[in-house]
mmCIF file of C-alpha atoms in Angstrom:
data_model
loop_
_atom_site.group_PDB
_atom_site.id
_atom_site.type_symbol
_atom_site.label_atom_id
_atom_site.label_comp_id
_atom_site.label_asym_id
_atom_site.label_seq_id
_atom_site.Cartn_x
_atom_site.Cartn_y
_atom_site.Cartn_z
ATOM 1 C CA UNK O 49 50.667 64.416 61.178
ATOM 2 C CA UNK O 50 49.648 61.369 62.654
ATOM 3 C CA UNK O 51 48.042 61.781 66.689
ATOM 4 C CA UNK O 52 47.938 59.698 69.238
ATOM 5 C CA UNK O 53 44.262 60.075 70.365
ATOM 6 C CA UNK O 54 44.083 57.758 74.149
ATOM 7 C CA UNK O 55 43.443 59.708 76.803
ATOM 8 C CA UNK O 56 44.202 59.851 80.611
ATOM 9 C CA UNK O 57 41.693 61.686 82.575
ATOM 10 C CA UNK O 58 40.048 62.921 80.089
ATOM 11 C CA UNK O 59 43.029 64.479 78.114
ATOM 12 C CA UNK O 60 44.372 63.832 74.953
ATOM 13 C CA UNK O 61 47.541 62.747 74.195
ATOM 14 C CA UNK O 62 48.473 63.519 70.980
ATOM 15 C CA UNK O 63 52.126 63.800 70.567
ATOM 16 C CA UNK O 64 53.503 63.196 67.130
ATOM 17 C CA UNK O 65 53.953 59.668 65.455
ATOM 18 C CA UNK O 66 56.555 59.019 63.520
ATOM 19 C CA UNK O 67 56.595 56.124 60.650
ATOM 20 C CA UNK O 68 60.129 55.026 60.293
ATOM 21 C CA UNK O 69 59.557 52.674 57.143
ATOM 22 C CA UNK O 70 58.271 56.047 55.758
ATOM 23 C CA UNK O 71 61.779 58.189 54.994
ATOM 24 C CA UNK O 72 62.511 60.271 53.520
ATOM 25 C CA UNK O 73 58.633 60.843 53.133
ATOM 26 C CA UNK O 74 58.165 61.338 57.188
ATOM 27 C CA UNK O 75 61.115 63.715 57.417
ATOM 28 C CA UNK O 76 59.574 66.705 57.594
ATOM 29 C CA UNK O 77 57.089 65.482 60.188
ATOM 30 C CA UNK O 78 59.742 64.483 62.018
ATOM 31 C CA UNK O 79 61.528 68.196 61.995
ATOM 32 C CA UNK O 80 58.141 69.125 63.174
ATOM 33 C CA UNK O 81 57.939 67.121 66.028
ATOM 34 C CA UNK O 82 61.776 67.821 66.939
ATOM 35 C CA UNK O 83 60.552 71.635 66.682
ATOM 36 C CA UNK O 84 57.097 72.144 68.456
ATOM 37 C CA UNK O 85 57.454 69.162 70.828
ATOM 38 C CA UNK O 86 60.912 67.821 71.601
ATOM 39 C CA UNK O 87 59.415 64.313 71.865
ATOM 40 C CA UNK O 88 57.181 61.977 69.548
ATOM 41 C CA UNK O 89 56.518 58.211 69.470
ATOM 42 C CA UNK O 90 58.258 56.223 66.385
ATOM 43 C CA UNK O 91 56.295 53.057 65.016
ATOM 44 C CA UNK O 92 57.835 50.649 62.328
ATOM 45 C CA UNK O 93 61.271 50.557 63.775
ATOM 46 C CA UNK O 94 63.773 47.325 63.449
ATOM 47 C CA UNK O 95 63.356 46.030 66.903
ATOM 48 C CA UNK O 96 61.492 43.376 66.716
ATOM 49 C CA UNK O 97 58.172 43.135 69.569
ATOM 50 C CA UNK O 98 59.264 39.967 70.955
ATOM 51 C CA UNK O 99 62.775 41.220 71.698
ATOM 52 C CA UNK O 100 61.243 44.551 73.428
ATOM 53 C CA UNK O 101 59.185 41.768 75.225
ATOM 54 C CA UNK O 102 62.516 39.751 76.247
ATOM 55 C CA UNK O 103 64.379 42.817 77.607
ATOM 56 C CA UNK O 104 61.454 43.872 79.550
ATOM 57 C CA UNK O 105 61.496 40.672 81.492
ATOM 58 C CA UNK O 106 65.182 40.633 81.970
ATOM 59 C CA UNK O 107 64.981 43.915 83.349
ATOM 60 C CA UNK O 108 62.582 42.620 85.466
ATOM 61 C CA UNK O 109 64.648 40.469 86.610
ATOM 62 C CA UNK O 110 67.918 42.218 87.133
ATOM 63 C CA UNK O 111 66.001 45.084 88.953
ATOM 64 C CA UNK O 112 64.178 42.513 91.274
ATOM 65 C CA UNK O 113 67.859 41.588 92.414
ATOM 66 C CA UNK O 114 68.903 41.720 96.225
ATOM 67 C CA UNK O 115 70.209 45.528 97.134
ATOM 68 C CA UNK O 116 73.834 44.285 97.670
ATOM 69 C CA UNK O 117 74.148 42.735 94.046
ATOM 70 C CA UNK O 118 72.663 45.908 92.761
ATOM 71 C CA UNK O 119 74.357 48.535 94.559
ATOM 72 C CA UNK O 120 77.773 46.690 92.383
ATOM 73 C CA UNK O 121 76.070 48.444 89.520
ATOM 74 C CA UNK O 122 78.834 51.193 90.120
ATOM 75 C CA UNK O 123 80.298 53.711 88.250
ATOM 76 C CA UNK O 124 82.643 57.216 89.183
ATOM 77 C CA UNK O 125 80.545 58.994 87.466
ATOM 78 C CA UNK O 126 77.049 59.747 89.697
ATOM 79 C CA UNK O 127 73.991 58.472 88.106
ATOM 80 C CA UNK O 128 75.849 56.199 85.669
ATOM 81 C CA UNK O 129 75.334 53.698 87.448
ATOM 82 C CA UNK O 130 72.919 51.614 90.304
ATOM 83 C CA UNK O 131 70.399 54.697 91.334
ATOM 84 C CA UNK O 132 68.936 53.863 94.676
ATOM 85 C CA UNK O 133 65.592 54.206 96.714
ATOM 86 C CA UNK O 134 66.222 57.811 98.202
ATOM 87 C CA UNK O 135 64.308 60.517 99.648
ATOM 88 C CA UNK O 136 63.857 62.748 97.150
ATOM 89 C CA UNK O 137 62.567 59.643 94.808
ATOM 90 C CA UNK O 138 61.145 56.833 97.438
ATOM 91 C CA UNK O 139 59.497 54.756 94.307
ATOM 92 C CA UNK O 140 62.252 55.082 91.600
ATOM 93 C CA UNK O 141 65.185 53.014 91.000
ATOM 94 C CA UNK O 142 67.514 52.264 87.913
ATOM 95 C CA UNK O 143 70.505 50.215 86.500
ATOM 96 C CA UNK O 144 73.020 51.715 84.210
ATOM 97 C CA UNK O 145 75.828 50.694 81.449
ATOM 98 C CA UNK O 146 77.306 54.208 80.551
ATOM 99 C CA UNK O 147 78.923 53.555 77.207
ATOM 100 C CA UNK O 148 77.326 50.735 76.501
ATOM 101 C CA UNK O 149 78.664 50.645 73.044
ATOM 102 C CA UNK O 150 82.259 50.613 73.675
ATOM 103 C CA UNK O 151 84.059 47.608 74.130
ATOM 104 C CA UNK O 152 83.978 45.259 76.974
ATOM 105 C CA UNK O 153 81.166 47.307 78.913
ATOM 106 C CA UNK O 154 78.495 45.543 78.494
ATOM 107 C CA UNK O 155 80.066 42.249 80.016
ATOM 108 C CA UNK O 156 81.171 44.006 82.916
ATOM 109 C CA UNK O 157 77.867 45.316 83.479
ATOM 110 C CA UNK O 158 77.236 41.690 83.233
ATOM 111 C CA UNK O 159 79.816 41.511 85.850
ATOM 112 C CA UNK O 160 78.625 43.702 88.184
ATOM 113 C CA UNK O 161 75.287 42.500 88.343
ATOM 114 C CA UNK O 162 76.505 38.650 88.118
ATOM 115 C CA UNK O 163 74.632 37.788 85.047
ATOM 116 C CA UNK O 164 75.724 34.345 84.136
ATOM 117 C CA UNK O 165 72.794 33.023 82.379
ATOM 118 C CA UNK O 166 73.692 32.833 78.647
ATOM 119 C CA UNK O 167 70.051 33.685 77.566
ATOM 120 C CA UNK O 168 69.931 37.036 79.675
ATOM 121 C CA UNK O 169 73.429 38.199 78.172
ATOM 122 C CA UNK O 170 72.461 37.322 74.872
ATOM 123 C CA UNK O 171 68.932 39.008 75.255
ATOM 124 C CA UNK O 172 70.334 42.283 76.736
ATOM 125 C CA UNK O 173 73.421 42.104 74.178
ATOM 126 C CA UNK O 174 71.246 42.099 71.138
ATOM 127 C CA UNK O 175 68.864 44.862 72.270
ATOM 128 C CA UNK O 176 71.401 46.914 73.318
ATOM 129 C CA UNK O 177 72.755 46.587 69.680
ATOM 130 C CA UNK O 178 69.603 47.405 68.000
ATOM 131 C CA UNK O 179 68.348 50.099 70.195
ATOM 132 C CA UNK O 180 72.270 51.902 69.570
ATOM 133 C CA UNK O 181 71.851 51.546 65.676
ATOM 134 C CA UNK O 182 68.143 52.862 65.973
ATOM 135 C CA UNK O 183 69.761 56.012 67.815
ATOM 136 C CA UNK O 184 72.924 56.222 65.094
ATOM 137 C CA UNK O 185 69.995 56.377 62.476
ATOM 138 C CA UNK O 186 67.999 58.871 64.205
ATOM 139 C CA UNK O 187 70.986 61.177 64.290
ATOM 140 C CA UNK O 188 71.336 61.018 60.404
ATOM 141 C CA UNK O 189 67.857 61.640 60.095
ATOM 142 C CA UNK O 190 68.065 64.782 62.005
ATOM 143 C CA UNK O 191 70.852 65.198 60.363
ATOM 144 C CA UNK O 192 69.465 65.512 56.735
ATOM 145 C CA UNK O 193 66.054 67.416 58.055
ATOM 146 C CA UNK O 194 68.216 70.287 59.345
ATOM 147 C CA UNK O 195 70.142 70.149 55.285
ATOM 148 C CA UNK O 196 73.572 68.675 56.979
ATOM 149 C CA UNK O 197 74.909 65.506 55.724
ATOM 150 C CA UNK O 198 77.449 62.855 58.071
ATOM 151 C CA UNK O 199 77.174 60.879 61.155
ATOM 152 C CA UNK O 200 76.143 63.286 64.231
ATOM 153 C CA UNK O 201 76.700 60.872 66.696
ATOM 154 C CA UNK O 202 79.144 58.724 65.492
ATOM 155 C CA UNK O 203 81.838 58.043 68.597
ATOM 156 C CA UNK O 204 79.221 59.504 71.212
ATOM 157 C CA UNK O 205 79.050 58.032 74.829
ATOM 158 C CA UNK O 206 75.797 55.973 75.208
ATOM 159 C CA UNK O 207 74.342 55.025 78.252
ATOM 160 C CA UNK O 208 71.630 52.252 78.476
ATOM 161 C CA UNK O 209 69.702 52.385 82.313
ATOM 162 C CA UNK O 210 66.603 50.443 82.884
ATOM 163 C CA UNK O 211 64.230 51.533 85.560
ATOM 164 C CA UNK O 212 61.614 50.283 88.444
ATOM 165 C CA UNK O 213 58.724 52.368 89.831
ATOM 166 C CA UNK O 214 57.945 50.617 93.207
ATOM 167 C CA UNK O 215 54.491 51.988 92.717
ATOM 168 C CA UNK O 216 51.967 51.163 95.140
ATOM 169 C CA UNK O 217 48.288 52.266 95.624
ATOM 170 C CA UNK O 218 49.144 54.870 98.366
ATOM 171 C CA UNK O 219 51.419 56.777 96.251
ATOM 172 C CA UNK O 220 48.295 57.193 93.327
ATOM 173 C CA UNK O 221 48.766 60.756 92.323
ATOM 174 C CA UNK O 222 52.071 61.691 93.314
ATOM 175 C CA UNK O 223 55.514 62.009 90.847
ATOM 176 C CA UNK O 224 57.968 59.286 90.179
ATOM 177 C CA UNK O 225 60.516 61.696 88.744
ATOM 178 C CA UNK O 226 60.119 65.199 88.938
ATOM 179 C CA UNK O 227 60.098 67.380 85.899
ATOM 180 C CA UNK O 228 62.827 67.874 83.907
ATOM 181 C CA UNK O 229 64.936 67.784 80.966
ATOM 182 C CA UNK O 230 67.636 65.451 79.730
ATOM 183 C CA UNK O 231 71.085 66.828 79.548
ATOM 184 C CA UNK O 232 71.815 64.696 76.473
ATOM 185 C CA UNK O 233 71.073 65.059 72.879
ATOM 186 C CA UNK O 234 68.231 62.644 72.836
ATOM 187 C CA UNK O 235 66.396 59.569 74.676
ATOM 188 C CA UNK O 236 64.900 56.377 73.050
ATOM 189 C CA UNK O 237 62.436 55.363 75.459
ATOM 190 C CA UNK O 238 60.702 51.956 75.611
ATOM 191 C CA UNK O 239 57.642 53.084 78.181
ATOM 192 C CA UNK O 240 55.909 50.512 80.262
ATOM 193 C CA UNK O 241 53.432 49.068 78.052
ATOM 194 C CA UNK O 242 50.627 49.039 80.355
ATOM 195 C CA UNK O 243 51.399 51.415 83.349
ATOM 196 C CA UNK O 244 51.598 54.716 81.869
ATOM 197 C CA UNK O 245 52.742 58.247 83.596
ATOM 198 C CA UNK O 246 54.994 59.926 81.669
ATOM 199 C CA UNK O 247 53.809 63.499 80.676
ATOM 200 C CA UNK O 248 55.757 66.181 78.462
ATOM 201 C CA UNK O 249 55.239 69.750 78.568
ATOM 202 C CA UNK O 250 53.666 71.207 75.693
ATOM 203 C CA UNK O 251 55.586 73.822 73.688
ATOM 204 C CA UNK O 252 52.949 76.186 73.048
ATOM 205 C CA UNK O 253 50.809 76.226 75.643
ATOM 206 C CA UNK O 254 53.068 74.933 78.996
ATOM 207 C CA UNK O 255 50.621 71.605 79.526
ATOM 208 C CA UNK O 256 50.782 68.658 80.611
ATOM 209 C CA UNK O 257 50.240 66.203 78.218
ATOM 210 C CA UNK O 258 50.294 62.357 79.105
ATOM 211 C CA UNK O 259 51.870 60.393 76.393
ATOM 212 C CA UNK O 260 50.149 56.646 77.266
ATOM 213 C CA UNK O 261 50.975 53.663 76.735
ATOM 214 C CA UNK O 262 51.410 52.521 72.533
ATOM 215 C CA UNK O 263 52.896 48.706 72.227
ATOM 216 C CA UNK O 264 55.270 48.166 69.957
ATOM 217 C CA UNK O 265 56.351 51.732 69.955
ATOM 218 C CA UNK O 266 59.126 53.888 71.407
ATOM 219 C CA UNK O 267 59.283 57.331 72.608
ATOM 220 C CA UNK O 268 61.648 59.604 71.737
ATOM 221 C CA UNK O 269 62.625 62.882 73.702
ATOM 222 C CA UNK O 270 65.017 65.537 72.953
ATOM 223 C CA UNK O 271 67.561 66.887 75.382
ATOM 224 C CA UNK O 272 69.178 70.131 76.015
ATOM 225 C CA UNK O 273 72.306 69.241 74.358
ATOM 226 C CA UNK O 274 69.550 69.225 70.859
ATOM 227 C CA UNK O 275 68.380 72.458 71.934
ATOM 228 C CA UNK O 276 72.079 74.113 72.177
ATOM 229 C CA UNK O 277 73.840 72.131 69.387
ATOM 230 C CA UNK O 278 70.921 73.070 67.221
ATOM 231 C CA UNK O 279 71.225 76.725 68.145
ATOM 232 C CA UNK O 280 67.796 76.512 69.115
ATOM 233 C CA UNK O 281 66.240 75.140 66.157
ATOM 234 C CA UNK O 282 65.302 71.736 68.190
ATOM 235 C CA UNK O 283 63.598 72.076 71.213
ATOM 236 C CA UNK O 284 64.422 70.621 74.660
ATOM 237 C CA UNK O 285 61.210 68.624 76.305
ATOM 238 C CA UNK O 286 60.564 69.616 79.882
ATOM 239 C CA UNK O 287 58.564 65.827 81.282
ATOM 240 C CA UNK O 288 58.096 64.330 84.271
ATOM 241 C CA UNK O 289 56.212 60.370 85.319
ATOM 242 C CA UNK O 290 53.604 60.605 87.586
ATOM 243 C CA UNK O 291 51.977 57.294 89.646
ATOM 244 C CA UNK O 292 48.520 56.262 87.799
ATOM 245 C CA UNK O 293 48.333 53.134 89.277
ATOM 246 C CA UNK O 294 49.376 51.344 92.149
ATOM 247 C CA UNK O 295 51.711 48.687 90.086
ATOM 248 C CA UNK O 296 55.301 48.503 89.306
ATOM 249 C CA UNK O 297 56.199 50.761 86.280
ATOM 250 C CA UNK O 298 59.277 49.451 83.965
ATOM 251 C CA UNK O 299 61.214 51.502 81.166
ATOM 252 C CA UNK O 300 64.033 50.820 79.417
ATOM 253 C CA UNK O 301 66.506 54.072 78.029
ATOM 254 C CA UNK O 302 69.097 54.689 75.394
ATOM 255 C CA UNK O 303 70.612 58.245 76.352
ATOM 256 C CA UNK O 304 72.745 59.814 73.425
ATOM 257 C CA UNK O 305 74.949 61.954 75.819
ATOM 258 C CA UNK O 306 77.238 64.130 73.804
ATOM 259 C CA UNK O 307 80.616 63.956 72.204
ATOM 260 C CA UNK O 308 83.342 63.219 74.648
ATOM 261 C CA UNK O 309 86.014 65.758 73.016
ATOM 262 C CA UNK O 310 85.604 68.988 70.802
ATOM 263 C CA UNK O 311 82.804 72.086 71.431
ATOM 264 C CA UNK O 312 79.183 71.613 71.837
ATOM 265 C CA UNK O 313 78.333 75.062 69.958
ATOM 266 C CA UNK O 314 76.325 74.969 67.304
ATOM 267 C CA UNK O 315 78.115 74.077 63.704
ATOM 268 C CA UNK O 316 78.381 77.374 61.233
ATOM 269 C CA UNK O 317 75.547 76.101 59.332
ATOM 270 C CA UNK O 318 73.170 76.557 61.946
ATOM 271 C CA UNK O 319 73.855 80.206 62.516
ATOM 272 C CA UNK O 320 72.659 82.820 60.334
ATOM 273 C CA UNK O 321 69.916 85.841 60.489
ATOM 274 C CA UNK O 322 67.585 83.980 61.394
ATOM 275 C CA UNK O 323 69.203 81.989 63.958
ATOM 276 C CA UNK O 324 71.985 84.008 65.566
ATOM 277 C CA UNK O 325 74.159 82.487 68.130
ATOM 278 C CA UNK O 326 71.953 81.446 71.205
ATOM 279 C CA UNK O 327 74.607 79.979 73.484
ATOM 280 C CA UNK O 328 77.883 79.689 74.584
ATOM 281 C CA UNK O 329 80.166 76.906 73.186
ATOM 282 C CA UNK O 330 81.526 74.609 75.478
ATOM 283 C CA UNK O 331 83.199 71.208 76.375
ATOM 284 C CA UNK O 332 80.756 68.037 77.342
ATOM 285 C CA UNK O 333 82.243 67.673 80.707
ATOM 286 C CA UNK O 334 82.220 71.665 81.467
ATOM 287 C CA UNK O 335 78.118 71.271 80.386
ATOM 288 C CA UNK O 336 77.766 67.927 82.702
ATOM 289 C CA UNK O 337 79.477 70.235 86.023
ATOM 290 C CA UNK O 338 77.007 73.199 84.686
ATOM 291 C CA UNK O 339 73.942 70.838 85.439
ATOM 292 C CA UNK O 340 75.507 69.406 88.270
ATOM 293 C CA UNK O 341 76.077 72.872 89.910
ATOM 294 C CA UNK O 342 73.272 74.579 89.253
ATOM 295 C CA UNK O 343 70.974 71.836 90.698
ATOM 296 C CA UNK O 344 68.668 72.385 88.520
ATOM 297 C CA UNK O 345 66.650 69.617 86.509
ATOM 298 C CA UNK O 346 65.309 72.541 84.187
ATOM 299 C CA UNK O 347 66.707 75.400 82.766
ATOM 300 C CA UNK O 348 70.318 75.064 82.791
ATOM 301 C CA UNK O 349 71.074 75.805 79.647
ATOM 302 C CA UNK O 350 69.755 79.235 79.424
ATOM 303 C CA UNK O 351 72.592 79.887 81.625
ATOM 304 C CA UNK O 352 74.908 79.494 78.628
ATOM 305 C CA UNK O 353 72.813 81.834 76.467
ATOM 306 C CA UNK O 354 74.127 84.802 74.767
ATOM 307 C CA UNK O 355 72.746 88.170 75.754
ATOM 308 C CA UNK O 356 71.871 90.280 72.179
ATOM 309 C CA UNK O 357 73.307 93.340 71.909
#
């Protein structure tokens, strides 16, 4: 398996790289990854460098927007939307389209945010299109590793947030989000291509390992949703971004979120000797209060697991 061999601080960071012109001949290096790390970087994808380039900047731009423009970034649903300055994360700040695929919500994300320059919307449009097609064909890909066949996230919620860390050169050494886990099935990062900081838990061994800064590449994490759809067979990534440098950090994030009717249990196929049942089945929205209850950016969903007999 290809490594990523820069280091920060002395430490390697060699998550798993992933050639997507390369399928089916990567797919088992893929399972890998989705198995022993629960994130990898992906290389050779359809999005084209100088339209990651033009969504950076627009991001830029939107998140360098006066507070009261932001703040109309709103949504009923908490963290869907505008995420403010706060004291439990002074640096970090993001923008968010929940179903971004659905019709309609991108323009009034557009809206809220009073886009009216043609360019921007068209910019934002068309990576929002590609990076949603990228995470359709990641599903299928999982899909056929695991021996299934279909469309695993065809009709699931997508939410698209782009994010600021107000970094400065006091805050060197300190986190920009704590650690955690995604509640979703999977993220499709596009890191700051210069200011790096994000670190994922290794597996194995419980380190940190930072994943720097690759242009032209995207990171991909898996969420807990993976972990409990999979019955266990994908693994969640605990990971965190810590301040390296004193300069604003910028990321752009697809979140596959999970299906918005039907059980999140794990399909027949994936149970067996093996692989008993691990956890409880339940509903999207009863798995969203569970995080949301338990406060708890890790772990939650080993409160749904099923005690052996």
């Amino acid at each position: 398996m290809v490594m990523l061999t820069m280091a920060k601080g002395g430490v390697a960071s060699n998550i798993p790289v992933i050639n997507m012109q390369d399928f089916p001949g990567q797919s088992g290096k893929l399972m890998d990854a989705c198995r022993e790390w629960g994130c990898f970087r992906i290389l050779n994808h359809d999005i084209s460098p100088v339209l990651m380039g033009e969504m950076k900047a627009v991001s830029r731009s939107l998140l360098d927007l006066p507070l009261e423009i932001k703040l109309r970034n709103s949504h009923p649903v908490q963290g869907k939307g505008y995420t403010p300055l706060n004291k439990a994360s002074p640096v970090f700040e993001g923008l968010g389209c929940y179903d971004m695929a659905a019709p309609g919500n991108l323009d009034n994300f557009f809206d809220q945010l009073c886009v009216s320059d043609p360019r921007q919307r068209e910019i934002i449009t068309a990576y929002s299109k590609a990076i949603h097609d990228l995470g359709m064909d990641m599903g299928c890909k999982l899909l056929q590793g695991l021996g299934l066949s279909g469309d695993l996230f065809n009709g699931w919620p997508c939410q698209l947030r782009i994010n600021k860390y107000n970094y400065t050169p006091e805050y060197v050494g300190s986190t920009g989000a704590v650690l955690h886990t995604d509640p979703g099935f999977l993220t499709i990062l596009q890191d700051d291509e210069i200011i790096g900081g994000l670190e994922a838990v290794r597996k194995d061994t419980g380190e940190y390992v930072p994943v720097d800064p690759m242009p032209g590449t995207l990171v991909v994490n898996l969420g807990d949703l993976a972990a409990l759809w999979s019955n266990g067979r994908l693994w969640s990534v605990k990971h965190r971004v810590q301040c390296y440098e004193g300069s604003i950090r910028l990321s752009i994030a697809l979140f596959v979120l999970g299906p918005k009717d039907g059980s999140l249990g794990a399909p027949e196929e994936l149970v067996d000797s093996e692989y008993p049942r691990l956890y409880k089945p339940m509903n999207f929205e009863e798995y969203r209060m569970l995080r949301i209850n338990t406060k708890s950016p890790t772990g939650a969903i080993e409160l749904l697991r099923i005690e052996s007999s």
